[in-house]
XYZ file of N, CA and C in Angstrom:
732
model
N 106.402 97.573 99.312
C 106.602 98.720 99.076
C 107.845 99.218 99.066
N 108.185 100.390 98.148
C 109.386 100.768 97.606
C 110.109 101.309 98.977
N 111.297 101.070 99.223
C 112.127 101.423 100.268
C 112.443 103.017 100.616
N 112.135 103.532 99.327
C 112.365 105.419 99.501
C 110.994 105.961 99.743
N 110.051 105.032 99.759
C 108.604 105.860 100.104
C 108.008 104.951 101.221
N 108.663 104.929 102.401
C 107.769 104.120 103.479
C 106.589 104.493 103.784
N 105.708 103.596 104.236
C 104.429 104.067 104.709
C 104.365 104.843 106.015
N 103.575 105.439 106.244
C 103.971 106.481 107.441
C 104.097 105.711 108.741
N 103.095 104.265 108.768
C 102.981 103.732 110.092
C 104.311 102.823 110.216
N 104.845 102.647 109.123
C 106.235 102.137 109.237
C 107.330 102.745 109.742
N 107.389 103.943 109.806
C 108.413 104.925 110.246
C 107.753 106.297 110.619
N 106.794 106.224 111.453
C 106.289 107.297 111.945
C 107.206 108.675 112.291
N 108.227 108.348 112.656
C 109.134 109.200 113.479
C 110.026 109.949 112.405
N 110.030 111.136 112.205
C 110.717 112.000 111.209
C 112.398 111.959 111.422
N 113.001 111.847 110.261
C 114.500 111.377 110.571
C 115.143 112.885 109.722
N 116.057 113.407 110.527
C 116.494 114.835 110.033
C 118.141 114.432 109.997
N 118.687 114.833 108.854
C 120.062 114.724 108.671
C 120.750 116.020 108.374
N 121.948 116.260 108.967
C 122.480 117.313 109.055
C 124.120 117.665 108.444
N 124.569 118.242 107.654
C 125.826 118.456 107.227
C 126.234 119.715 107.800
N 127.068 119.676 108.847
C 127.404 120.799 109.868
C 128.394 121.560 109.345
N 128.277 122.531 108.641
C 129.538 123.267 108.017
C 129.331 124.609 108.362
N 130.644 125.342 108.594
C 131.116 126.675 108.681
C 131.447 127.121 109.806
N 131.848 125.786 110.470
C 133.000 126.115 111.974
C 134.175 127.061 111.700
N 134.829 126.552 110.645
C 135.766 127.494 110.358
C 135.689 128.747 109.806
N 134.963 129.101 108.959
C 134.542 130.650 108.675
C 134.042 131.212 109.568
N 133.123 130.444 110.731
C 132.610 131.352 111.703
C 133.911 131.961 112.555
N 134.889 131.202 112.790
C 136.025 131.504 113.557
C 136.854 132.364 112.634
N 137.323 132.409 111.334
C 137.886 133.507 110.598
C 137.318 134.745 110.546
N 135.856 134.525 110.221
C 135.187 135.823 110.222
C 135.631 136.915 111.667
N 135.867 136.077 112.566
C 135.704 136.866 113.950
C 137.262 136.935 114.399
N 138.064 136.689 113.293
C 139.563 136.742 113.379
C 140.287 136.006 114.818
N 139.682 134.689 114.721
C 139.849 133.500 116.016
C 140.424 132.365 114.898
N 141.196 131.552 115.703
C 141.345 130.001 115.068
C 140.453 129.528 114.803
N 140.702 128.631 113.635
C 139.628 127.718 113.376
C 139.289 126.551 114.430
N 140.134 126.436 115.100
C 139.888 125.353 116.264
C 138.722 125.805 117.271
N 138.788 127.086 117.243
C 137.483 127.694 118.241
C 136.265 127.644 117.561
N 136.404 127.793 116.286
C 135.203 127.497 115.793
C 134.590 126.263 115.938
N 135.586 125.206 115.706
C 134.919 123.749 115.907
C 134.488 123.291 117.379
N 135.047 124.412 118.674
C 134.628 124.079 119.741
C 133.445 124.449 119.914
N 132.986 125.707 119.362
C 131.732 126.359 118.936
C 130.555 125.284 118.496
N 131.047 124.852 117.497
C 130.066 123.823 116.911
C 129.817 122.832 117.625
N 130.456 122.171 118.768
C 130.054 121.446 119.623
C 128.651 121.863 120.778
N 128.719 123.356 120.974
C 127.644 123.913 121.427
C 126.401 123.720 120.712
N 126.615 123.971 119.377
C 125.479 123.802 118.464
C 125.041 122.432 118.482
N 125.947 121.384 118.480
C 125.409 120.114 118.463
C 124.875 119.624 119.546
N 125.043 120.333 120.866
C 124.099 120.229 122.176
C 122.879 120.965 121.868
N 122.679 122.055 121.289
C 121.733 122.848 121.070
C 120.341 122.016 120.408
N 120.907 121.575 118.916
C 120.555 120.802 118.018
C 119.905 119.648 118.770
N 120.554 118.843 119.593
C 120.048 117.488 120.385
C 119.057 118.058 120.949
N 119.136 118.952 121.754
C 117.936 119.282 122.714
C 116.477 119.912 121.960
N 117.039 120.692 120.910
C 116.131 121.028 119.960
C 115.305 120.026 119.079
N 115.827 119.050 118.733
C 115.252 117.800 117.918
C 114.394 116.848 119.055
N 114.749 116.937 120.261
C 114.054 116.330 121.111
C 112.482 117.240 121.328
N 112.804 118.478 121.657
C 111.430 119.326 121.873
C 110.651 119.476 120.502
N 111.245 119.185 119.091
C 110.457 119.338 118.198
C 109.949 117.959 117.861
N 110.247 116.830 118.572
C 109.820 115.572 118.443
C 110.202 114.859 117.045
N 111.501 115.041 116.644
C 112.393 114.642 115.767
C 112.802 113.180 116.242
N 112.196 112.087 115.461
C 112.744 110.804 115.909
C 114.094 110.518 115.887
N 114.627 110.791 114.626
C 115.981 110.380 114.396
C 116.741 111.641 113.656
N 118.136 111.910 114.364
C 118.928 112.888 114.194
C 120.297 112.211 113.547
N 120.744 112.724 112.364
C 121.969 111.998 111.943
C 122.749 113.152 111.514
N 123.910 113.299 112.086
C 125.114 114.484 112.147
C 126.041 113.982 111.289
N 126.864 114.725 110.302
C 127.764 114.382 109.729
C 129.070 115.328 110.430
N 129.719 114.417 111.226
C 130.725 114.730 112.276
C 132.076 114.879 111.624
N 132.643 113.754 110.809
C 133.970 113.701 110.046
C 133.837 112.930 109.046
N 134.111 113.704 107.857
C 134.269 112.854 106.938
C 135.578 112.132 106.379
N 135.702 111.225 105.285
C 136.830 110.630 104.622
C 137.814 111.553 104.421
N 136.899 112.611 103.694
C 137.870 113.518 103.159
C 138.517 114.674 104.175
N 137.939 114.604 105.240
C 138.519 115.294 106.449
C 139.785 115.292 106.993
N 140.383 113.741 106.783
C 141.550 113.263 107.123
C 142.418 113.949 106.473
N 142.210 114.646 105.402
C 143.394 115.474 104.403
C 143.524 116.967 105.114
N 142.867 117.245 106.368
C 143.060 118.416 106.680
C 144.382 118.550 107.361
N 145.009 119.934 107.823
C 146.322 119.835 108.595
C 146.100 118.940 109.774
N 147.091 118.509 110.257
C 147.463 117.395 111.370
C 146.792 117.892 112.345
N 147.260 119.050 112.629
C 146.994 120.013 114.076
C 145.397 120.103 114.415
N 144.568 120.281 112.956
C 143.305 120.607 112.928
C 142.399 119.119 113.217
N 143.068 117.913 112.382
C 142.376 116.904 112.705
C 142.482 116.191 114.163
N 143.593 116.759 114.873
C 144.029 116.416 116.150
C 142.809 117.044 117.059
N 142.710 118.352 116.942
C 141.795 119.131 117.612
C 140.513 118.566 117.611
N 139.866 118.375 116.284
C 138.661 117.540 115.930
C 138.655 116.304 116.622
N 139.625 115.456 116.833
C 139.605 114.410 117.492
C 139.374 114.205 119.204
N 140.096 115.476 119.569
C 140.414 115.928 120.852
C 138.738 116.355 121.350
N 138.195 117.172 120.609
C 136.689 117.382 120.795
C 135.729 116.389 120.845
N 135.973 115.310 119.880
C 135.245 114.260 120.143
C 135.430 113.581 121.270
N 136.552 113.183 122.016
C 136.742 112.777 123.269
C 135.943 113.710 124.184
N 136.164 114.974 123.972
C 135.811 115.862 125.331
C 133.936 115.645 125.074
N 133.526 115.512 123.972
C 132.190 115.252 124.025
C 131.614 114.274 124.474
N 132.055 113.043 124.091
C 131.744 111.715 124.533
C 131.873 111.770 126.054
N 133.041 111.958 126.689
C 133.097 111.822 127.855
C 132.558 112.761 128.757
N 132.252 113.933 128.359
C 131.661 114.777 129.102
C 129.872 114.961 128.918
N 129.502 114.314 127.646
C 128.069 114.495 127.534
C 127.399 113.268 127.546
N 128.138 112.073 127.732
C 127.289 110.692 127.561
C 126.150 110.392 128.497
N 126.801 110.704 129.993
C 125.637 110.415 130.934
C 124.483 111.513 130.778
N 124.797 112.904 130.335
C 123.619 113.570 130.085
C 122.769 112.911 128.937
N 123.470 112.538 127.780
C 122.528 112.122 126.684
C 121.623 110.837 127.157
N 122.328 110.026 128.035
C 121.503 109.017 128.466
C 120.649 109.257 129.283
N 120.481 110.413 130.104
C 119.626 110.650 130.994
C 118.277 111.440 130.075
N 118.551 112.036 129.124
C 117.513 112.333 128.260
C 116.867 111.323 127.216
N 117.389 110.291 127.346
C 116.839 108.869 126.461
C 117.323 109.123 125.017
N 118.689 109.732 124.894
C 119.006 109.564 123.348
C 119.998 108.225 123.088
N 119.601 107.583 122.099
C 120.476 106.476 121.714
C 121.323 106.961 120.781
N 122.572 106.375 120.966
C 123.715 106.832 120.402
C 124.073 105.658 119.152
N 124.676 106.015 117.969
C 124.842 105.269 117.044
C 126.180 105.781 116.227
N 127.165 105.213 115.735
C 128.087 105.818 114.956
C 128.340 105.236 113.656
N 128.507 105.657 112.458
C 128.934 104.967 111.124
C 130.064 105.583 110.618
N 130.654 104.740 109.732
C 131.918 105.227 109.139
C 132.891 103.981 109.458
N 134.041 104.641 109.130
C 135.153 103.490 109.125
C 136.221 103.723 110.377
N 135.770 102.755 111.244
C 136.404 102.974 112.967
C 137.819 102.474 112.635
N 138.399 101.813 111.509
C 139.826 101.397 111.545
C 140.678 102.661 111.480
N 140.336 103.703 111.160
C 141.240 105.115 110.905
C 141.067 105.754 112.352
N 140.292 105.357 113.084
C 140.031 106.386 114.749
C 141.135 105.715 115.389
N 141.272 106.307 116.444
C 142.436 106.065 117.477
C 141.760 104.617 118.505
N 142.421 104.061 119.270
C 141.859 102.817 119.647
C 140.772 103.366 121.039
N 141.354 104.344 121.385
C 140.489 105.181 122.643
C 139.267 105.475 122.435
N 139.434 106.231 120.972
C 138.107 106.529 120.582
C 137.338 105.522 120.284
N 137.617 104.693 119.530
C 136.764 103.341 119.255
C 136.203 102.621 120.552
N 136.790 102.684 121.367
C 136.151 102.346 122.979
C 135.185 103.205 123.334
N 135.565 104.245 123.180
C 134.228 105.498 123.649
C 132.921 105.350 122.963
N 133.074 105.010 121.585
C 132.031 104.625 120.611
C 131.189 103.637 120.942
N 131.738 102.480 121.331
C 131.351 101.236 121.777
C 130.641 101.679 123.164
N 131.370 102.148 124.034
C 130.848 102.510 125.374
C 129.671 103.305 125.372
N 129.330 104.243 124.576
C 128.422 105.223 124.193
C 127.135 104.413 123.557
N 127.451 103.642 122.605
C 126.197 102.712 121.914
C 125.713 101.428 122.933
N 126.217 100.839 123.806
C 126.080 99.936 124.739
C 125.250 100.709 125.790
N 125.790 101.776 126.367
C 125.246 102.293 127.388
C 123.652 102.794 127.211
N 123.776 103.226 125.919
C 122.430 104.128 125.198
C 121.337 103.048 124.622
N 121.810 101.835 124.149
C 121.020 101.306 123.248
C 119.568 100.939 123.474
N 119.330 101.101 124.853
C 117.819 100.956 125.072
C 117.026 101.948 124.887
N 117.553 103.250 124.858
C 117.040 104.687 124.695
C 116.251 104.984 123.594
N 114.853 105.839 123.452
C 114.058 105.904 122.746
C 113.281 107.111 122.184
N 114.043 108.151 123.153
C 113.582 109.456 123.071
C 113.972 110.031 121.630
N 115.203 109.610 121.469
C 115.952 110.421 120.226
C 117.077 109.295 119.708
N 117.044 108.917 118.226
C 117.975 108.198 117.755
C 119.267 109.106 117.041
N 120.155 109.171 117.721
C 121.101 110.046 117.257
C 122.315 109.345 116.556
N 122.810 109.394 115.533
C 123.597 108.754 114.706
C 124.673 109.850 114.209
N 125.945 109.681 114.631
C 127.126 110.465 114.279
C 127.846 109.675 113.216
N 128.019 110.323 111.963
C 128.748 109.836 111.121
C 130.453 110.090 111.164
N 131.364 109.403 111.336
C 132.760 109.782 111.762
C 133.580 109.055 110.765
N 134.613 109.663 110.294
C 135.440 108.829 109.302
C 134.584 108.305 108.041
N 133.455 109.227 107.829
C 132.536 108.321 106.834
C 132.335 108.943 105.625
N 132.403 108.569 104.549
C 131.954 108.752 103.173
C 130.870 107.944 102.333
N 129.947 108.589 101.838
C 128.959 107.927 100.873
C 129.406 106.913 100.044
N 130.208 107.278 99.342
C 130.803 106.398 98.200
C 131.564 105.273 98.806
N 132.446 105.377 99.865
C 132.927 104.645 100.851
C 132.079 103.279 101.133
N 130.869 104.104 101.650
C 129.806 102.898 102.411
C 129.490 102.240 101.269
N 128.948 102.607 100.187
C 128.231 101.808 98.993
C 129.405 100.789 98.578
N 130.470 101.416 98.578
C 131.614 100.479 97.740
C 131.744 99.394 98.809
N 131.690 99.615 99.890
C 131.870 98.444 101.000
C 130.834 97.333 101.070
N 129.795 98.274 100.885
C 128.202 97.367 100.528
C 128.315 96.431 99.639
N 128.866 97.010 98.360
C 129.075 96.115 97.088
C 130.096 94.924 97.273
N 131.277 95.268 98.047
C 132.020 94.232 98.380
C 131.410 93.221 99.264
N 130.676 93.645 100.021
C 129.872 92.525 101.119
C 129.036 91.597 100.198
N 128.154 92.260 99.245
C 127.297 91.587 98.207
C 128.121 90.522 97.357
N 129.266 91.173 96.928
C 130.072 90.339 95.999
C 130.800 89.166 96.713
N 131.233 89.237 98.096
C 131.492 88.036 98.815
C 130.631 86.985 98.808
N 129.391 87.281 99.217
C 128.117 86.483 99.373
C 127.948 85.835 98.070
N 127.773 86.387 96.837
C 128.041 85.892 95.837
C 128.639 84.922 95.424
N 129.954 85.426 95.497
C 131.306 84.293 95.288
C 131.449 83.170 96.126
N 130.828 83.186 97.241
C 130.809 82.178 98.198
C 129.582 81.108 97.853
N 128.620 81.850 96.984
C 127.571 80.830 96.791
C 126.266 80.922 97.513
N 126.540 82.033 98.763
C 125.193 81.977 99.446
C 124.204 83.219 99.041
N 124.459 83.737 98.210
C 123.603 84.744 97.336
C 123.451 84.653 96.082
N 122.159 84.567 95.450
C 122.129 84.391 94.006
C 122.208 85.727 93.545
N 122.397 86.214 92.423
C 122.573 87.585 91.923
C 120.980 87.913 91.628
N 120.013 87.091 91.011
C 118.808 87.404 91.267
C 118.166 87.788 92.154
N 118.748 87.460 93.431
C 118.067 88.012 94.775
C 118.397 89.192 95.111
N 119.278 90.001 94.617
C 119.733 91.395 94.860
C 118.680 92.374 94.352
N 118.216 92.982 95.208
C 117.232 93.879 95.238
C 117.783 95.237 96.018
N 117.002 96.639 96.166
C 117.379 97.263 96.627
C 117.171 97.503 98.395
N 116.175 96.327 98.770
C 116.402 96.247 100.072
C 117.449 95.487 100.627
N 117.576 94.568 99.935
C 118.975 93.569 100.105
C 120.245 94.444 100.171
N 120.509 95.243 99.335
C 121.525 96.132 99.176
C 121.476 97.093 100.204
N 120.589 97.896 100.498
C 120.452 98.857 101.767
C 120.555 98.095 103.250
N 120.294 96.536 103.100
C 120.854 95.903 104.304
C 122.225 95.882 104.423
N 122.865 96.185 103.747
C 124.341 95.869 104.017
C 125.080 97.238 103.933
N 124.488 98.751 104.249
C 124.997 99.761 104.546
C 125.069 100.091 105.750
N 125.997 100.899 106.180
C 125.873 101.114 107.843
C 124.680 101.747 108.478
N 123.684 101.898 107.645
C 122.292 102.615 108.337
C 121.374 101.364 108.309
N 121.386 100.251 107.934
C 120.463 99.138 107.787
C 119.359 99.026 108.808
N 119.828 99.277 109.780
C 118.453 99.510 111.103
C 117.800 100.851 111.204
N 118.225 101.605 110.103
C 117.631 103.271 110.376
C 116.626 103.584 109.250
N 115.520 104.221 109.360
C 114.910 104.586 108.175
C 115.680 105.986 107.344
N 115.267 105.994 106.042
C 116.179 107.150 105.354
C 115.724 108.492 105.865
N 116.830 109.207 105.467
C 116.543 110.580 106.111
C 114.989 111.066 105.212
N 114.291 111.945 106.026
C 113.190 112.681 105.277
C 113.657 113.820 104.901
N 114.523 114.837 105.736
C 115.096 115.900 105.695
C 116.654 116.155 105.823
N 117.095 116.601 104.929
C 118.579 116.776 104.814
C 118.827 118.293 104.784
N 119.644 118.886 105.786
C 119.836 120.331 106.225
C 121.319 120.514 105.997
N 121.782 121.483 105.043
C 123.200 121.802 105.150
C 123.342 123.269 105.830
N 124.183 123.688 106.549
C 124.489 125.128 107.059
C 125.664 125.588 106.286
N 125.561 126.928 106.218
C 126.558 127.765 105.994
C 126.407 128.378 104.515
N 125.184 128.045 103.961
C 124.949 128.482 102.644
C 125.481 127.941 101.287
N 126.516 126.688 101.433
C 126.958 125.320 100.508
C 125.399 124.959 100.261
N 125.593 124.744 98.961
C 124.312 123.729 98.455
C 124.823 122.294 97.673
N 125.538 121.579 98.587
C 125.746 120.266 98.162
C 125.580 119.507 99.345
N 125.923 118.087 99.043
C 125.520 117.233 99.936
C 126.907 116.461 100.539
N 127.955 116.677 99.571
C 129.172 116.588 100.346
C 129.440 114.950 100.591
N 129.051 114.161 99.637
C 129.299 112.848 99.870
C 128.631 111.960 101.344
N 127.628 112.660 101.689
C 126.691 112.241 102.794
C 125.572 111.460 102.566
N 125.690 110.524 103.066
C 124.105 109.511 102.742
C 123.929 109.743 101.332
N 124.712 109.250 100.563
C 124.208 109.058 98.926
C 122.880 108.365 98.347
N 123.223 107.038 99.146
C 122.100 106.136 98.829
C 120.696 106.669 99.424
N 120.900 106.857 100.931
C 119.908 106.895 101.682
C 118.923 108.471 101.308
N 119.840 109.331 101.054
C 119.034 110.396 100.846
C 118.806 110.616 99.233
N 118.300 109.424 98.787
C 117.699 109.744 97.343
C 116.372 110.313 97.062
N 115.548 110.546 98.356
C 114.402 111.163 98.276
C 114.044 112.014 99.229
N 115.326 112.516 100.128
C 114.971 113.397 101.107
C 115.057 114.824 100.520
N 114.167 115.583 101.231
C 113.873 117.046 100.973
C 115.288 117.837 101.406
N 115.819 118.580 100.504
C 116.881 119.483 101.008
C 116.620 120.590 101.190
N 117.241 121.259 102.406
C 117.127 122.225 102.987
C 118.520 123.256 103.225
N 118.927 124.297 102.278
C 120.411 124.760 102.480
C 119.872 126.034 103.283
N 120.800 126.301 104.521
C 120.628 127.508 105.418
C 121.900 128.071 105.282
N 121.613 129.472 105.382
C 122.746 130.663 105.368
C 123.521 130.569 106.683
N 123.040 129.951 107.950
C 123.474 129.990 109.121
C 124.880 129.248 109.079
N 125.687 129.816 109.848
C 127.119 128.942 110.104
C 126.783 127.914 111.222
N 127.348 126.796 111.264
C 126.783 125.934 112.039
C 127.216 126.089 113.554
N 128.169 126.986 114.011
C 128.100 127.338 115.355
C 126.887 128.215 115.829
N 126.323 128.955 114.847
C 125.127 129.703 115.438
C 123.743 129.078 115.054
N 123.752 127.658 114.730
C 122.581 126.992 114.511
C 121.934 126.164 116.181
N 120.763 126.325 115.929
C 120.102 126.098 117.087
C 118.559 125.697 117.040
N 117.811 125.955 118.052
C 116.085 125.438 117.987
C 115.613 126.069 116.933
N 115.671 127.816 116.762
C 115.094 128.490 115.708
C 115.162 127.915 114.351
N 116.550 127.705 113.873
C 116.944 127.345 112.709
C 116.442 125.844 112.374
N 116.396 124.878 113.509
C 116.079 123.841 112.927
C 114.551 123.720 112.893
N 113.802 124.614 113.469
C 112.506 124.696 113.829
C 111.792 125.139 112.472
N 112.624 126.216 111.855
C 112.139 126.937 110.393
C 112.821 125.848 109.190
N 113.505 125.031 109.542
C 113.979 123.878 108.233
C 112.662 123.121 108.140
N 112.301 122.766 109.579
C 111.270 121.893 109.741
C 109.876 122.613 108.978
N 109.616 123.469 109.428
C 108.527 124.225 108.761
C 108.657 124.390 107.288
N 109.743 124.727 106.647
C 109.892 124.593 105.053
C 109.822 123.297 104.710
N 110.154 122.072 105.598
C 109.920 120.757 105.116
C 108.418 120.244 105.025
N 107.498 120.665 105.913
C 106.377 120.423 105.751
C 105.470 120.964 105.037
N 106.332 122.181 104.293
C 105.207 122.717 103.428
C 105.553 122.165 101.835
N 106.174 121.124 101.610
C 106.637 120.648 100.382
C 105.639 119.397 100.287
N 105.412 119.201 99.010
C 104.635 117.755 98.711
C 105.577 116.841 98.306
N 105.723 115.727 99.001
C 106.611 114.399 98.812
C 105.974 113.705 98.044
N 106.311 113.519 96.605
C 105.515 112.726 95.596
C 106.279 111.516 95.152
N 107.574 111.341 95.633
C 108.391 110.074 95.164
C 108.327 109.498 93.869
N 108.308 110.657 92.681
C 108.353 110.309 91.380
C 106.762 110.425 91.071
N 105.807 110.425 91.872
C 104.455 110.023 91.400
C 103.846 111.655 90.899
N 102.534 111.617 90.350
C 102.164 112.947 90.117
C 101.429 113.681 91.085
N 101.751 115.154 91.330
C 101.205 115.520 92.186
C 99.699 115.266 92.436
N 99.125 115.380 93.585
C 97.499 115.122 94.191
C 97.317 113.684 93.841
N 98.130 112.754 93.570
C 97.624 111.681 93.511
C 97.783 110.829 95.239
């Protein structure tokens, strides 16, 4: 079976990925500092997690901080890292009680050691939970992920442990950060922008895309439900002819 078109029984739980965009514009439009927009964005994360559980979403992947975001002003990056610490320290036990399993994907080498420790603690504490699989992409870029996977494959070929003829899509996907996750069914971007911005480039090959005008700090249950309704109205053909 083609990895991009899994049978329903293989991955019955819906996987929703979200590019959380618009924090800065939300704040600027109200004459507030951009940092306040990011703080309000944390509230939206909490609402969306609760909404995903209520709407029976099995997997939720959030684009929290990209490799390109490191180029933002130092003070803004510092505020984002502070909010990450606040979220993990303040919400970890609540997420655990709700049955949320936490994973983090991206380049941890660029993150502060105490943040890496928090990521490991969060993953370890919640690894047995099954209510919602929550993945947060931090210091993440889709091209970076694919490049690193290619390096891993190349090292194995050079070492003689992998024959070039054995390389296929499934093997390559197994070298990605998301090796143990199903591909996203639905990718949502907030704020009205219509691009995926280097997010899950390999995995989103056959995802349905929904772009919403709502800025991320205003996103919640109603917006997620509307996106799911739009998703369910579409026919997913995976390259086949409709009706087959």
